[in-house]
Short mmCIF file of C-alpha atoms and ligand atoms in Angstrom, two decimals:
data_model
loop_
_atom_site.label_atom_id
_atom_site.label_comp_id
_atom_site.label_asym_id
_atom_site.label_seq_id
_atom_site.Cartn_x
_atom_site.Cartn_y
_atom_site.Cartn_z
CA MET A 1 -24.09 -17.37 -12.82
CA SER A 2 -22.71 -14.79 -10.38
CA GLY A 3 -23.00 -17.29 -7.51
CA SER A 4 -21.14 -20.07 -9.34
CA GLN A 5 -17.85 -21.59 -8.30
CA PRO A 6 -15.30 -22.32 -11.04
CA LYS A 7 -14.67 -26.05 -11.59
CA ILE A 8 -11.63 -27.33 -13.48
CA LEU A 9 -12.31 -28.53 -17.02
CA LEU A 10 -8.71 -28.62 -18.33
CA ASP A 11 -5.82 -28.39 -15.92
CA ARG A 12 -2.60 -26.43 -16.42
CA ALA A 13 -0.51 -29.49 -17.40
CA THR A 14 -3.02 -30.47 -20.10
CA ILE A 15 -3.14 -26.89 -21.39
CA SER A 16 0.64 -26.69 -21.47
CA LYS A 17 0.96 -29.89 -23.56
CA THR A 18 -1.64 -28.70 -26.02
CA VAL A 19 -0.05 -25.26 -26.35
CA GLN A 20 3.32 -26.90 -27.07
CA ASN A 21 1.73 -29.08 -29.77
CA LEU A 22 -0.01 -26.10 -31.34
CA ALA A 23 3.30 -24.20 -31.31
CA LYS A 24 5.02 -27.08 -33.10
CA ARG A 25 2.37 -27.08 -35.83
CA VAL A 26 2.48 -23.29 -36.19
CA SER A 27 6.31 -23.27 -36.31
CA ALA A 28 6.30 -25.98 -39.01
CA GLU A 29 3.69 -24.21 -41.13
CA TYR A 30 5.23 -20.73 -40.99
CA ARG A 31 8.97 -21.47 -41.00
CA GLY A 32 10.80 -19.12 -43.39
CA ARG A 33 7.79 -16.80 -43.71
CA ASN A 34 6.79 -13.44 -42.20
CA LEU A 35 4.33 -14.32 -39.47
CA VAL A 36 2.32 -11.77 -37.52
CA LEU A 37 0.29 -13.04 -34.57
CA ILE A 38 -2.71 -10.83 -33.85
CA CYS A 39 -4.06 -11.38 -30.35
CA ILE A 40 -7.64 -10.52 -29.51
CA LEU A 41 -7.70 -8.63 -26.20
CA LYS A 42 -8.26 -9.28 -23.48
CA GLY A 43 -9.04 -13.00 -23.21
CA ALA A 44 -6.36 -14.39 -25.55
CA VAL A 45 -3.44 -12.62 -23.88
CA VAL A 46 -2.49 -15.53 -21.60
CA PHE A 47 -2.67 -18.01 -24.49
CA LEU A 48 -0.57 -15.72 -26.72
CA SER A 49 2.11 -15.29 -24.10
CA ASP A 50 2.45 -19.05 -23.59
CA LEU A 51 2.24 -19.80 -27.32
CA ILE A 52 4.97 -17.39 -28.45
CA ARG A 53 7.39 -18.80 -25.89
CA CYS A 54 6.96 -22.27 -27.41
CA LEU A 55 7.47 -21.17 -31.04
CA ASP A 56 10.89 -21.69 -32.61
CA ILE A 57 10.40 -19.18 -35.44
CA PRO A 58 10.58 -15.37 -35.33
CA VAL A 59 7.21 -13.60 -35.14
CA GLU A 60 5.77 -10.14 -34.81
CA ILE A 61 2.84 -9.59 -32.47
CA ASP A 62 0.03 -7.07 -32.38
CA PHE A 63 -3.30 -6.66 -30.61
CA VAL A 64 -6.91 -5.77 -31.35
CA ARG A 65 -9.71 -5.10 -28.95
CA LEU A 66 -13.35 -5.51 -29.85
CA ALA A 67 -16.63 -4.56 -28.31
CA SER A 68 -19.95 -6.08 -29.14
CA TYR A 69 -23.08 -4.03 -29.18
CA GLY A 70 -25.02 -6.57 -27.12
CA SER A 71 -24.51 -7.05 -23.43
CA GLY A 72 -23.70 -9.83 -21.00
CA GLN A 73 -22.93 -13.34 -22.16
CA VAL A 74 -25.16 -13.36 -25.19
CA SER A 75 -23.01 -13.15 -28.30
CA SER A 76 -23.77 -10.15 -30.44
CA ARG A 77 -23.67 -10.35 -34.21
CA LYS A 78 -22.54 -6.75 -34.38
CA VAL A 79 -18.94 -6.18 -33.46
CA ARG A 80 -16.87 -3.01 -33.53
CA ILE A 81 -13.19 -2.40 -33.05
CA THR A 82 -12.03 -0.28 -30.10
CA LYS A 83 -8.25 -0.82 -30.58
CA ASP A 84 -6.83 -1.58 -33.99
CA ILE A 85 -3.54 -3.17 -35.04
CA GLU A 86 -0.56 -0.83 -35.30
CA ILE A 87 1.89 -2.70 -37.53
CA SER A 88 1.49 -3.30 -41.25
CA ILE A 89 0.26 -6.75 -42.27
CA GLU A 90 0.39 -6.15 -46.02
CA GLY A 91 2.10 -9.07 -47.76
CA LYS A 92 2.60 -10.91 -44.44
CA ASP A 93 1.13 -14.14 -43.07
CA VAL A 94 -1.39 -13.38 -40.33
CA LEU A 95 -2.46 -15.74 -37.58
CA ILE A 96 -5.30 -14.48 -35.40
CA VAL A 97 -4.90 -15.76 -31.84
CA GLU A 98 -8.20 -16.17 -30.02
CA ASP A 99 -9.20 -17.68 -26.69
CA ILE A 100 -12.54 -19.19 -27.69
CA VAL A 101 -14.71 -19.39 -30.78
CA ASP A 102 -18.39 -19.40 -30.00
CA THR A 103 -20.86 -18.17 -32.66
CA GLY A 104 -17.98 -17.16 -34.94
CA TRP A 105 -19.21 -13.60 -35.55
CA THR A 106 -16.14 -11.98 -33.97
CA LEU A 107 -13.72 -13.87 -36.20
CA ALA A 108 -15.86 -13.46 -39.31
CA TYR A 109 -15.71 -9.70 -38.74
CA LEU A 110 -11.94 -9.71 -38.19
CA MET A 111 -11.17 -11.96 -41.19
CA GLU A 112 -13.07 -9.56 -43.43
CA ARG A 113 -11.52 -6.47 -41.88
CA PHE A 114 -7.92 -7.75 -42.05
CA SER A 115 -8.28 -9.01 -45.62
CA THR A 116 -8.67 -5.37 -46.75
CA HIS A 117 -5.03 -4.84 -45.62
CA ARG A 118 -3.93 -7.35 -48.29
CA PRO A 119 -2.00 -9.83 -46.13
CA LYS A 120 -0.46 -12.83 -47.87
CA SER A 121 -2.64 -15.21 -45.83
CA ILE A 122 -4.93 -15.15 -42.81
CA LYS A 123 -5.58 -18.10 -40.52
CA ILE A 124 -7.06 -18.56 -37.07
CA CYS A 125 -5.62 -20.25 -33.99
CA SER A 126 -8.05 -20.67 -31.10
CA LEU A 127 -7.34 -22.40 -27.83
CA LEU A 128 -10.98 -23.41 -27.39
CA ASP A 129 -13.80 -24.12 -29.82
CA LYS A 130 -17.48 -24.44 -28.89
CA LYS A 131 -18.28 -25.85 -32.30
CA ALA A 132 -21.91 -26.71 -31.57
CA ARG A 133 -22.67 -23.00 -31.08
CA ARG A 134 -21.42 -21.86 -34.48
CA GLU A 135 -23.72 -19.51 -36.41
CA VAL A 136 -21.30 -18.41 -39.12
CA ASP A 137 -19.01 -20.77 -40.97
CA ILE A 138 -15.40 -19.73 -40.42
CA PRO A 139 -12.31 -21.92 -40.83
CA VAL A 140 -10.44 -22.40 -37.54
CA HIS A 141 -7.13 -23.88 -38.67
CA PHE A 142 -5.50 -24.51 -35.32
CA VAL A 143 -7.70 -25.60 -32.40
CA GLY A 144 -6.47 -26.53 -28.94
CA PHE A 145 -9.60 -28.14 -27.51
CA GLU A 146 -13.08 -28.66 -28.84
CA ILE A 147 -15.42 -28.28 -25.86
CA GLU A 148 -19.10 -28.57 -24.98
CA ASP A 149 -21.32 -25.55 -24.58
CA ARG A 150 -20.29 -24.38 -21.12
CA PHE A 151 -19.34 -20.97 -19.81
CA ILE A 152 -15.57 -20.95 -19.48
CA VAL A 153 -13.36 -18.82 -17.23
CA GLY A 154 -9.68 -18.80 -16.33
CA TYR A 155 -6.46 -18.83 -18.37
CA GLY A 156 -7.37 -15.31 -19.59
CA LEU A 157 -11.13 -15.78 -19.93
CA ASP A 158 -13.48 -13.86 -17.71
CA PHE A 159 -16.96 -13.59 -16.34
CA ASP A 160 -17.63 -9.92 -15.66
CA GLU A 161 -13.83 -9.28 -15.63
CA LYS A 162 -13.31 -11.91 -12.93
CA TYR A 163 -11.26 -15.14 -12.97
CA ARG A 164 -8.80 -14.21 -15.79
CA GLY A 165 -5.84 -15.15 -13.58
CA LEU A 166 -6.91 -18.73 -12.84
CA PRO A 167 -4.16 -21.01 -14.19
CA ASP A 168 -6.58 -23.78 -15.26
CA ILE A 169 -9.46 -23.63 -17.74
CA CYS A 170 -12.61 -23.77 -15.63
CA TYR A 171 -16.35 -23.68 -16.12
CA LEU A 172 -18.99 -21.98 -14.06
CA GLU A 173 -21.75 -24.03 -12.61
CA GLU A 174 -24.83 -22.70 -10.82
CA LYS A 175 -24.75 -23.25 -7.06
CA ALA A 176 -27.43 -25.68 -5.96
CA SER A 177 -30.28 -23.91 -4.18
CA PRO A 178 -30.30 -24.46 -0.40
P1 IMP B 1 -18.23 -15.22 -30.91
O1 IMP B 1 -18.23 -13.96 -31.73
O2 IMP B 1 -19.64 -15.62 -30.52
O3 IMP B 1 -17.49 -16.36 -31.54
O4 IMP B 1 -17.62 -14.82 -29.54
C1 IMP B 1 -16.36 -15.04 -29.16
C2 IMP B 1 -16.06 -14.20 -27.92
O5 IMP B 1 -17.08 -14.36 -26.93
C3 IMP B 1 -14.78 -14.70 -27.29
O6 IMP B 1 -13.69 -13.96 -27.78
C4 IMP B 1 -15.03 -14.43 -25.82
O7 IMP B 1 -14.63 -13.11 -25.52
C5 IMP B 1 -16.51 -14.52 -25.65
N1 IMP B 1 -16.91 -15.84 -25.12
C6 IMP B 1 -17.57 -16.81 -25.77
N2 IMP B 1 -17.75 -17.89 -24.98
C7 IMP B 1 -17.16 -17.58 -23.79
C8 IMP B 1 -16.99 -18.31 -22.56
O8 IMP B 1 -17.43 -19.46 -22.38
N3 IMP B 1 -16.31 -17.66 -21.59
C9 IMP B 1 -15.82 -16.41 -21.71
N4 IMP B 1 -15.94 -15.70 -22.85
C10 IMP B 1 -16.62 -16.28 -23.87
MG1 MG B 2 -12.18 -13.07 -26.75
#
């Protein structure tokens, strides 16, 4: 994969329209409530920053960072937290903002962990969903794009910490052998 060139899957205009639509749905659902958006670092940071600027309701934001015990691109079923939220979510409506749902283990872990803080509700908003890869059944309430099983980079997502700044959602393809 290290020799691959990113190819555009979803361009910036398409992403922007979808983020605006998601923001409309989120604004409608949470109007008049106490919404906290919890962004999963680092990949979802670009999505969060675009999403909050399209919302027309007040929100609080916070961040978590996770590490998996496995390595590389293989999803690990064991997740641990390396940076926790700092504001109280007790009695508030929580929306977890994620870049991509793959096996679902990361979000299953977070849903369970955050529910011990007794929020009023917890839902998930993910820009991308690789549904065919799901190993654990978690409800993803707001989904930007359902995509095939491809390795995605750009718009915050990385391969080995590279490509996060690409403005389009891209996939990595192996270079053909010479
Ligand atoms: P899950 O626990 O298997 O659902 O893993 C979700 C996490 O794996 C995401 O938050 C990403 O950090 C990472 N991930 C899964 N698929 C991709 C991908 O195609 N590109 C970049 N990161 C990915
Ligand atoms: Mg992530």
